[in-house]
Short mmCIF file of C-alpha atoms and ligand atoms in Angstrom, two decimals:
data_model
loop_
_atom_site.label_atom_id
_atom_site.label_comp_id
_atom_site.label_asym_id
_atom_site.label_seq_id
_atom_site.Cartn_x
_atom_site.Cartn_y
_atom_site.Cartn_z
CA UNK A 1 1.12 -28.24 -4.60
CA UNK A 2 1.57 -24.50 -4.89
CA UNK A 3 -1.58 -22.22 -4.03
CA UNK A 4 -2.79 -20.14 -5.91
CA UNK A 5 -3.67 -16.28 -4.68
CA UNK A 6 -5.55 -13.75 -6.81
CA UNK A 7 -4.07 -10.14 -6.27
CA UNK A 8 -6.29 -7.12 -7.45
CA UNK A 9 -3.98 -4.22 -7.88
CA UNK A 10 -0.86 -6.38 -8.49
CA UNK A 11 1.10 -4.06 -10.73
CA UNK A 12 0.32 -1.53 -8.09
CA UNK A 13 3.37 -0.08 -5.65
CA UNK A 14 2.63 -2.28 -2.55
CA UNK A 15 1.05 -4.86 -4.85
CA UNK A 16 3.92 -5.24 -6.98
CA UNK A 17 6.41 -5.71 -4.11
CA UNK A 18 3.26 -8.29 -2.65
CA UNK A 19 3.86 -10.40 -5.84
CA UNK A 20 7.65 -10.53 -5.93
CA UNK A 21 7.19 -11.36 -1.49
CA UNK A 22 4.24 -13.97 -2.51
CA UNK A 23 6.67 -15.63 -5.11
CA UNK A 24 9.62 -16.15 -3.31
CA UNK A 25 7.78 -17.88 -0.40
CA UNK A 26 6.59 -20.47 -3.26
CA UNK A 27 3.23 -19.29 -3.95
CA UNK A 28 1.57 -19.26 -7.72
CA UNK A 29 0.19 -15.57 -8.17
CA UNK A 30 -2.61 -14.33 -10.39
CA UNK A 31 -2.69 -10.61 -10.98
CA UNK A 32 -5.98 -8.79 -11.90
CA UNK A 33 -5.40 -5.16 -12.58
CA UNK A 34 -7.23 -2.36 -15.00
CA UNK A 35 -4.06 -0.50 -15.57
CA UNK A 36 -5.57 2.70 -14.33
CA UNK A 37 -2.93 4.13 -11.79
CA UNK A 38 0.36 1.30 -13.28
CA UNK A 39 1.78 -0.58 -16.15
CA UNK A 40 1.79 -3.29 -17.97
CA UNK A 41 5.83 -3.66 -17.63
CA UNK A 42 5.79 -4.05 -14.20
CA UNK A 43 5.08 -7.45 -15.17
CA UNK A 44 9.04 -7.58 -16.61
CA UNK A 45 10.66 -6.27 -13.19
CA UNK A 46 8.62 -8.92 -11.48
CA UNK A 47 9.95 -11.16 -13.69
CA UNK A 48 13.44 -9.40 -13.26
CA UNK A 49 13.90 -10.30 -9.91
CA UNK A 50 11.98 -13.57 -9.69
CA UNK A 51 12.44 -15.46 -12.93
CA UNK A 52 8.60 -16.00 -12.80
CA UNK A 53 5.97 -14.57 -15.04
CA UNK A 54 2.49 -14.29 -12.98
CA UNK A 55 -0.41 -14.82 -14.89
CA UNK A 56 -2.11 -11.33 -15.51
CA UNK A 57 -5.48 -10.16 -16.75
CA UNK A 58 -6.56 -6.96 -17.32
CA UNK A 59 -9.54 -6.15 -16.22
CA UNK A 60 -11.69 -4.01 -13.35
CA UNK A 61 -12.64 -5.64 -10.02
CA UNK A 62 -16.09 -3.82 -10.36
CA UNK A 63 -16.75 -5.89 -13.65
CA UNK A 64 -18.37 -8.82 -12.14
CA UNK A 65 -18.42 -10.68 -15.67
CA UNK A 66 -14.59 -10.39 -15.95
CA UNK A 67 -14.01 -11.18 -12.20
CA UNK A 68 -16.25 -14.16 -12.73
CA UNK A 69 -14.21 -15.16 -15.61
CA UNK A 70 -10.94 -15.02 -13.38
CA UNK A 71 -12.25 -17.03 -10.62
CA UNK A 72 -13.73 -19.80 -13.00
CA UNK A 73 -10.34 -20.20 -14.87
CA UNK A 74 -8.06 -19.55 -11.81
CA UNK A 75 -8.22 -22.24 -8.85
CA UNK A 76 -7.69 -19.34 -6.57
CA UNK A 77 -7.17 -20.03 -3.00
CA UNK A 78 -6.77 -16.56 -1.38
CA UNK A 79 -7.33 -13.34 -2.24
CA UNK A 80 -5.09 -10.16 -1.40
CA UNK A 81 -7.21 -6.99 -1.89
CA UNK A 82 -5.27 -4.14 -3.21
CA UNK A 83 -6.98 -2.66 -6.30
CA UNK A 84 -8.69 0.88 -5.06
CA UNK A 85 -7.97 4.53 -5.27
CA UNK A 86 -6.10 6.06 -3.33
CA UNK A 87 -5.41 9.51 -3.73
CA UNK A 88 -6.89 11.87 -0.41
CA UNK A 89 -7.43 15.08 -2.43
CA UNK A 90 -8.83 13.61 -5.44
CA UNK A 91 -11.46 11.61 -3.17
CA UNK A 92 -12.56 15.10 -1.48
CA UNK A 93 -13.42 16.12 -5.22
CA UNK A 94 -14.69 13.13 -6.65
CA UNK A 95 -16.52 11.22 -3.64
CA UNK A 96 -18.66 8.71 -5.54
CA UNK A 97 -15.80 8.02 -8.00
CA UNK A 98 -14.47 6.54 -4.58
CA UNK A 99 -17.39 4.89 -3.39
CA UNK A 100 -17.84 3.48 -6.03
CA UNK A 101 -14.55 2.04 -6.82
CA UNK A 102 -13.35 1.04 -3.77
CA UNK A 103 -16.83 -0.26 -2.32
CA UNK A 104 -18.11 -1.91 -5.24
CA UNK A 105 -15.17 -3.78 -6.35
CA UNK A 106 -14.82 -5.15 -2.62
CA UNK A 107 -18.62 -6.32 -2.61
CA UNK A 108 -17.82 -8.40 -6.34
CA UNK A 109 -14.56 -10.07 -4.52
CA UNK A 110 -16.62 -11.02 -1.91
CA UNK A 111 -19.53 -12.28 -3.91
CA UNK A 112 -17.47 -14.61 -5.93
CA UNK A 113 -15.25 -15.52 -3.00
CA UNK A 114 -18.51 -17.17 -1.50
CA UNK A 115 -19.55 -18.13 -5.16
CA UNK A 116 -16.57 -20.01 -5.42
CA UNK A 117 -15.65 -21.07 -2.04
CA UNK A 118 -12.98 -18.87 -2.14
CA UNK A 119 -11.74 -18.90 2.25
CA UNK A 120 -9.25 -16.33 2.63
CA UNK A 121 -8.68 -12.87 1.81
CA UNK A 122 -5.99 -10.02 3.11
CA UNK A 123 -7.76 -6.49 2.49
CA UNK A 124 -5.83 -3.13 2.44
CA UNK A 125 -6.51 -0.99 5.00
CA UNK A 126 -5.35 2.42 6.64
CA UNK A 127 -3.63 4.18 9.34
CA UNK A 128 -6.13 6.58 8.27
CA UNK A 129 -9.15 5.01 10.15
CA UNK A 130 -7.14 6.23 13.54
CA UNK A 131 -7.53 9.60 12.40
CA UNK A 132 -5.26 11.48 14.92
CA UNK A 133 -4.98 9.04 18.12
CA UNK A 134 -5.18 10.04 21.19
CA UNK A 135 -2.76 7.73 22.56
CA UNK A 136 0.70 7.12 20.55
CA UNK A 137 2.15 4.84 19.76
CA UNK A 138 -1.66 4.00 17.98
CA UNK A 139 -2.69 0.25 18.39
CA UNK A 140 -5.50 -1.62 17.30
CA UNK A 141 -7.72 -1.37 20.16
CA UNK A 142 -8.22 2.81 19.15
CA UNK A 143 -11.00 4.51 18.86
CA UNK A 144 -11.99 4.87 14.66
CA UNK A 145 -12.74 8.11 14.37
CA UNK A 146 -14.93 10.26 11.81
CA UNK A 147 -13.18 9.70 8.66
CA UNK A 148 -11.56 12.99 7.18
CA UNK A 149 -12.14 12.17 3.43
CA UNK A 150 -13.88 9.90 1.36
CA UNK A 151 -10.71 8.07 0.64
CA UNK A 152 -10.38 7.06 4.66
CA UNK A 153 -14.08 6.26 4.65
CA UNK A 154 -13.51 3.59 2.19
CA UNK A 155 -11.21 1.98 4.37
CA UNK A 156 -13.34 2.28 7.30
CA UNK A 157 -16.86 1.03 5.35
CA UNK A 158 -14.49 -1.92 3.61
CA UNK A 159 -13.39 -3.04 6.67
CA UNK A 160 -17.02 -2.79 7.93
CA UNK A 161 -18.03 -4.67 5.22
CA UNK A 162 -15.89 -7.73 5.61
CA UNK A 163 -16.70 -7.27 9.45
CA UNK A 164 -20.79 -7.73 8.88
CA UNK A 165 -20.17 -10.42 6.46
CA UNK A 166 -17.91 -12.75 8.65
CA UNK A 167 -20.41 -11.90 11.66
CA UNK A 168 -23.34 -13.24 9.57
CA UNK A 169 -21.43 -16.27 9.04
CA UNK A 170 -20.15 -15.96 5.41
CA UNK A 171 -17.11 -18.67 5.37
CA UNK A 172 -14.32 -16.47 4.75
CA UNK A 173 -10.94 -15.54 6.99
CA UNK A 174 -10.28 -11.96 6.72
CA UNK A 175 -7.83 -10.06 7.85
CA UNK A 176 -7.51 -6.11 7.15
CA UNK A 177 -4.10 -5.08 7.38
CA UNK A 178 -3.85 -1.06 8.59
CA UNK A 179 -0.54 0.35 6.67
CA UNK A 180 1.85 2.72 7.96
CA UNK A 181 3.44 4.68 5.48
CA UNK A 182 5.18 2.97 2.96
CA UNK A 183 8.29 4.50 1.18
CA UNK A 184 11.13 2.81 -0.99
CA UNK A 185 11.63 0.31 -3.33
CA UNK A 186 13.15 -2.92 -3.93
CA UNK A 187 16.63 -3.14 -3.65
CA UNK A 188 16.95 -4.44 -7.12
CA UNK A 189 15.53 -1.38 -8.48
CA UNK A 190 13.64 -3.26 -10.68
CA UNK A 191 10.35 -2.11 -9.44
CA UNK A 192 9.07 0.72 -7.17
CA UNK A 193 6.59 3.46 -7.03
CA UNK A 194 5.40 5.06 -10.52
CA UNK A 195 3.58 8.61 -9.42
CA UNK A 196 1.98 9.52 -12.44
CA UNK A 197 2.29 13.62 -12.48
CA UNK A 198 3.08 15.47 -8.96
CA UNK A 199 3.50 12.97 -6.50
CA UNK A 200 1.27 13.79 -3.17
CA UNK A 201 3.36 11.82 -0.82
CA UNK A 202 6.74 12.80 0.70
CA UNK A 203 9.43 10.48 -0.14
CA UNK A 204 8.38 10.41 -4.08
CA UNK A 205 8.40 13.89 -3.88
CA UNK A 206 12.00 13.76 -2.43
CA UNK A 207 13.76 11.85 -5.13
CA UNK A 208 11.80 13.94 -7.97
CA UNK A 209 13.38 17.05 -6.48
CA UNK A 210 16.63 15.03 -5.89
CA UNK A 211 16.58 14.03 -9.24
CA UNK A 212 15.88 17.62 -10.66
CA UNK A 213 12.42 17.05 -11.95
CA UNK A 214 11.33 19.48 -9.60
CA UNK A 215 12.64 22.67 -8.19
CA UNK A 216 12.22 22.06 -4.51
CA UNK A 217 10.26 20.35 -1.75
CA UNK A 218 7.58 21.79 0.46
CA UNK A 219 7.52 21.12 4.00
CA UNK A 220 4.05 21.31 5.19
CA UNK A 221 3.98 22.99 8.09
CA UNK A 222 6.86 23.55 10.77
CA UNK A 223 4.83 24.98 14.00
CA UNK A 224 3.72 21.33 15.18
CA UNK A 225 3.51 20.47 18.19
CA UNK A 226 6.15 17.94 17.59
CA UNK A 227 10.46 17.95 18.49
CA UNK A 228 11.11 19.90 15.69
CA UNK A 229 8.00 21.59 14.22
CA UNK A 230 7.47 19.12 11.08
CA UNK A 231 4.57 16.04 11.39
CA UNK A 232 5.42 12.30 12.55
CA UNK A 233 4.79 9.49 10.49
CA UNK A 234 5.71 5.50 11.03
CA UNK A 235 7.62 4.97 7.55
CA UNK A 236 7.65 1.56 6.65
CA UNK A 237 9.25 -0.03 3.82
CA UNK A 238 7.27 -1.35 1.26
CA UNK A 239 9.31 -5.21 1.22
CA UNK A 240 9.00 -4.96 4.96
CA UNK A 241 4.77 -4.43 4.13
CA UNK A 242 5.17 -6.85 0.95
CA UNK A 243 6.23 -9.84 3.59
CA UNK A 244 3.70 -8.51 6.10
CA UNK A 245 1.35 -9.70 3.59
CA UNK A 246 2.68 -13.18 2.83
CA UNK A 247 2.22 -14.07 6.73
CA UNK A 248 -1.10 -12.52 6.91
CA UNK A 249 -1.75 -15.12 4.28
CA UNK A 250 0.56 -17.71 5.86
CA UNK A 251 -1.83 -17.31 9.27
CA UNK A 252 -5.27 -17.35 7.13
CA UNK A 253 -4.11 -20.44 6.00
CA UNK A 254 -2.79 -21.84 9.26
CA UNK A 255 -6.75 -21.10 10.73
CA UNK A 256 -8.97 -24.26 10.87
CA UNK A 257 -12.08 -22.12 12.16
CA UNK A 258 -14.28 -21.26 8.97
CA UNK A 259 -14.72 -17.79 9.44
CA UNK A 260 -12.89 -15.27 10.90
CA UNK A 261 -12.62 -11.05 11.25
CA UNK A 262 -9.70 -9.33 12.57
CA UNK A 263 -7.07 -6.42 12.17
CA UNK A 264 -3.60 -5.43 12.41
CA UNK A 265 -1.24 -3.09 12.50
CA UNK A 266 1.65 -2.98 9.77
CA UNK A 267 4.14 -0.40 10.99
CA UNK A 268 7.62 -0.53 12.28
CA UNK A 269 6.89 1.14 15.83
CA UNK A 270 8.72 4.16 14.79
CA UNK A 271 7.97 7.86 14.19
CA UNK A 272 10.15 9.85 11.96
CA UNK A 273 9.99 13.39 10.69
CA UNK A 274 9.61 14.94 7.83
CA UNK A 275 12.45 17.08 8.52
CA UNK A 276 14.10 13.91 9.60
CA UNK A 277 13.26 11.80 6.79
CA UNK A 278 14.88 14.80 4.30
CA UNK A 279 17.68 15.33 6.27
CA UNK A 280 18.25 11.19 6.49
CA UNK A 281 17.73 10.93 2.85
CA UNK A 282 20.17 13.59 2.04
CA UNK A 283 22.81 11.57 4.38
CA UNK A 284 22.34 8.10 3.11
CA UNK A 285 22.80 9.44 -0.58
CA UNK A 286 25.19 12.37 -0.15
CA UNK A 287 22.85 14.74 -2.03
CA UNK A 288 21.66 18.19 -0.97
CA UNK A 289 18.03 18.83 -1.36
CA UNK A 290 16.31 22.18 -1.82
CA UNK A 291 13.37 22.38 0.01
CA UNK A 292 11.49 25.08 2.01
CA UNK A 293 8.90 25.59 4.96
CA UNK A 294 5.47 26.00 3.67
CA UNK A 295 1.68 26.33 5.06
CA UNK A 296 0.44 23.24 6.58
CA UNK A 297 -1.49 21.01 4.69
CA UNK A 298 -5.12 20.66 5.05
CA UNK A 299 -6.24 17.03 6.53
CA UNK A 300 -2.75 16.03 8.12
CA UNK A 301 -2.56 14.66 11.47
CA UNK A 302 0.04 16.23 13.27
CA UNK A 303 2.18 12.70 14.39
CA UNK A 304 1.18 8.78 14.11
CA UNK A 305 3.28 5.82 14.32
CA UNK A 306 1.71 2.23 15.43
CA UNK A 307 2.71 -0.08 18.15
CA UNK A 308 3.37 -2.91 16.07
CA UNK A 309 2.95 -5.94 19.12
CA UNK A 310 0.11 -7.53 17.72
CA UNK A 311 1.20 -7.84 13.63
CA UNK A 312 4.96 -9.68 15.80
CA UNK A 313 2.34 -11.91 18.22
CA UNK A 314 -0.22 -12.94 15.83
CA UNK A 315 2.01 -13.15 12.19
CA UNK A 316 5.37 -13.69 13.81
CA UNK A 317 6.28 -10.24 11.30
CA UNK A 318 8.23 -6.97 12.08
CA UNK A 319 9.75 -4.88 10.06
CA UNK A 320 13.46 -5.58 9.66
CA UNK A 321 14.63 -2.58 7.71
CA UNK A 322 16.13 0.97 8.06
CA UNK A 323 14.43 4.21 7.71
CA UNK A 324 18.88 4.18 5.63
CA UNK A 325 17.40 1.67 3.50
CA UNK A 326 13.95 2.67 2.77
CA UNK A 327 15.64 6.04 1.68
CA UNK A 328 18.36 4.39 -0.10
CA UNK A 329 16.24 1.66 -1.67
CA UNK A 330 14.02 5.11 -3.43
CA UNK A 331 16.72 6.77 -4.33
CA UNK A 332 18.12 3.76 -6.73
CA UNK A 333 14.91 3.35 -7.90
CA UNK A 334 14.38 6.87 -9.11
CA UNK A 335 17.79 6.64 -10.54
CA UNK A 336 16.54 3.59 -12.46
CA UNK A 337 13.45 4.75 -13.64
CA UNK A 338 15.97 7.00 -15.79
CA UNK A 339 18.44 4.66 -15.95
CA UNK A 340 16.30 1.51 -17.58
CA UNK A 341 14.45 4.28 -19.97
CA UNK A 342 11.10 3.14 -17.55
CA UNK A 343 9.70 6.70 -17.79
CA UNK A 344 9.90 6.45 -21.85
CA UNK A 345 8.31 3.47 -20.80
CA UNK A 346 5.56 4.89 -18.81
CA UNK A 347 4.76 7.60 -21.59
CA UNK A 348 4.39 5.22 -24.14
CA UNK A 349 2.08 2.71 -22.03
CA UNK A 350 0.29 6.44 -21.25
CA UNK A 351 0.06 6.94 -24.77
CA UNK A 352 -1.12 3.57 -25.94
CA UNK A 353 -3.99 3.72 -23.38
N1 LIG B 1 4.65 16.16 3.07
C1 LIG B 1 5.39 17.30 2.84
N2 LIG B 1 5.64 17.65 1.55
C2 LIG B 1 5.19 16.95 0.49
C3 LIG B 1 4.43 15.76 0.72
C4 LIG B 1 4.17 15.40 2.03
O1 LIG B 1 5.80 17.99 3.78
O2 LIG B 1 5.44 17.35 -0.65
C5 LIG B 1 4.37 15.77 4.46
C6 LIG B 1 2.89 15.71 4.76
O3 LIG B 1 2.41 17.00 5.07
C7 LIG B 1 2.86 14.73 5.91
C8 LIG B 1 4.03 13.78 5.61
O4 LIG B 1 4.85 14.47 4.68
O5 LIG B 1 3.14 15.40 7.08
C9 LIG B 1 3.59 12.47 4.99
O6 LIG B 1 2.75 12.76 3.87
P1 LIG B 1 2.35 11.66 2.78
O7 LIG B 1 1.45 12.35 1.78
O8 LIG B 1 3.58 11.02 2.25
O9 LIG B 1 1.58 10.58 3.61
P2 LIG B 1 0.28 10.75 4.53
O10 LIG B 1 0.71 10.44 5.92
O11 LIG B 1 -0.48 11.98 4.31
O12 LIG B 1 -0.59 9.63 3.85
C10 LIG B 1 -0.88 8.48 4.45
C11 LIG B 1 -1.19 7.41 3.39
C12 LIG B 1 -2.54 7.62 2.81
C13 LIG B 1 -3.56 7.91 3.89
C14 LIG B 1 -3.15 9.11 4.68
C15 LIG B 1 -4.17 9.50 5.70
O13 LIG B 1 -0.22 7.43 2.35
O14 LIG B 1 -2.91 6.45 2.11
O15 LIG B 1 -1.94 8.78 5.32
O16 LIG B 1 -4.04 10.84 6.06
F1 LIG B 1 -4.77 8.16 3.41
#
């Protein structure tokens, strides 16, 4: 019998990618999402590269009457945790829009999980709790320090949240899985990362300015105390995270004891960068990119990249692919989203919501 596993966020970037992962290792998904920050046609490039159609509502994690709905329909026998916000700037503005979200639609999930003797659940957590280590490569045993925005205290309250519940005995196997940076796209190009208006993170940036959309890329800072000025990330791609997911799952699962708490790192071991990651992605795709040196950016750490021993000991996972094909894999994609008329696509979803 196939399980069944309930993904919040599912038409996200990492939760699309989860779904496609989740399918092909023979799992039934359900996707709840409220549309706020994707589309509705991810659902076709799921299908696309699957041949499978996963059940979808729309709806808001936060609305406990809809949630409740989901779980009394669905037979749902894990739960993967990606629906939240998630931009860093937009949380410094608009703090209790993030508490709110990102807390409150945890605390429902984990109501009705108990509710409905729901056992396992993979959360989405952060890099970001590290803020910058001490010790590189980070692993799991690092100080979490001070949060620097109300985005990365979400992370650090959710995972203290699951951590208080399993430790007063709730029956639930959690695991919070601390993400890297994730970049690319499948190598279908049939889904990948939507930005909707100026993308904050690098590699969308990249292939907007590759694809002329905008003039030229800033490089935040160059005076680093790093090989060549420019900050150091671990830049993982997103099937690599997508799979990381299916054997967190896989090991929940596996787990006889009733309730467990634990976390892991989901990186590839490597630091890259930025000046790296431009100069590979001009290689790999034989483009030139404009860019220039500009201020640094407020809130950056100047280099992390995880040791990645743990996610290979406990989950049997690493990441298998190229920094090539991470940078290859977005480029295709952005060429699609032009190519398969999805931004026409995304302006008329825009429009109709
Ligand atoms: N960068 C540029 N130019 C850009 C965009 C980014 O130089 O136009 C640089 C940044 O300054 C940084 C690096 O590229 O040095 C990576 O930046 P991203 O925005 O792509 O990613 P971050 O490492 O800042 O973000 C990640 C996760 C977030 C998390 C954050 C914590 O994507 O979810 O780390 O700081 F919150």
């Amino acid at each position: 019998m196939q399980k069944t596993i309930l993904v919040t966020g599912g038409l996200g970037f990492i939760g699309s990618h989860t779904v496609v992962a989740l399918q092909e290792a023979g799992y039934e998904v359900v996707i709840v999402d409220n549309l706020s920050n994707s589309f509705a046609f991810v659902l076709d490039g799921i299908r696309a590269i699957t041949g499978i159609l996963p059940r979808f509502y729309e709806g808001d994690c936060n609305d406990r009457d809809f949630m409740q709905q989901v779980f009394s329909k669905e037979k749902v026998e894990g739960v993967i945790h990606f629906a939240a916000y998630k931009a860093v700037g937009e949380s410094v503005a608009h703090p209790l829009k993030y508490y709110h979200n990102n807390l409150v639609s945890l605390i429902v999930l984990l109501e009705l999980m108990q509710q409905y003797g729901v056992a396992n659940l993979v959360f989405s957590s952060s890099c970001t709790v590290y803020g910058q280590p001490e010790h590189l490569p980070v692993d799991e045993s690092a100080p979490i320090l001070p949060a620097q925005s109300p985005y990365g205290n979400t992370k650090q309250v959710c995972e203290e949240i699951i951590r208080d519940s399993v430790q007063a005995g709730m029956p639930v196997k959690a695991l919070a899985l601390r993400y890297f940076n994730p970049i690319g796209a499948h190598p279908s190009a049939h889904i990948g990362e939507l930005p909707i208006g100026v993308p904050n993170n690098l590699v969308p940036y990249i292939t907007q300015t590759a694809a002329g959309i905008r003039p030229e890329l800033s490089i935040f800072g160059k005076d680093y105390n790093t090989p060549d000025g420019t900050c150091i990330r671990d830049f993982i791609h997103v099937m690599d995270l997508a799979e990381a997911h299916v054997k967190a799952l896989d090991y929940l699962l596996r787990q006889d004891a009733p309730s467990l708490y634990d976390y892991v790192n989901i990186g590839t071991g490597k630091g890259h960068s930025v000046l790296e990651v431009v100069q590979t992605f001009e290689q790999v795709n034989g483009i030139k990119l404009p860019y220039k040196f500009a201020p640094r950016r407020p809130g950056d750490v100047e280099q992390i990249y995880a040791k990645a021993d743990k996610a290979k000991q406990m989950l049997g996972w690493q990441a298998r692919r190229s920094l090539d094909e991470a940078l290859r894999d977005a480029w295709q994609w952005q060429k699609a989203l032009k190519e398969k008329g999805i931004l026409e696509k995304m302006q008329k979803a825009e429009a109709n919501s």
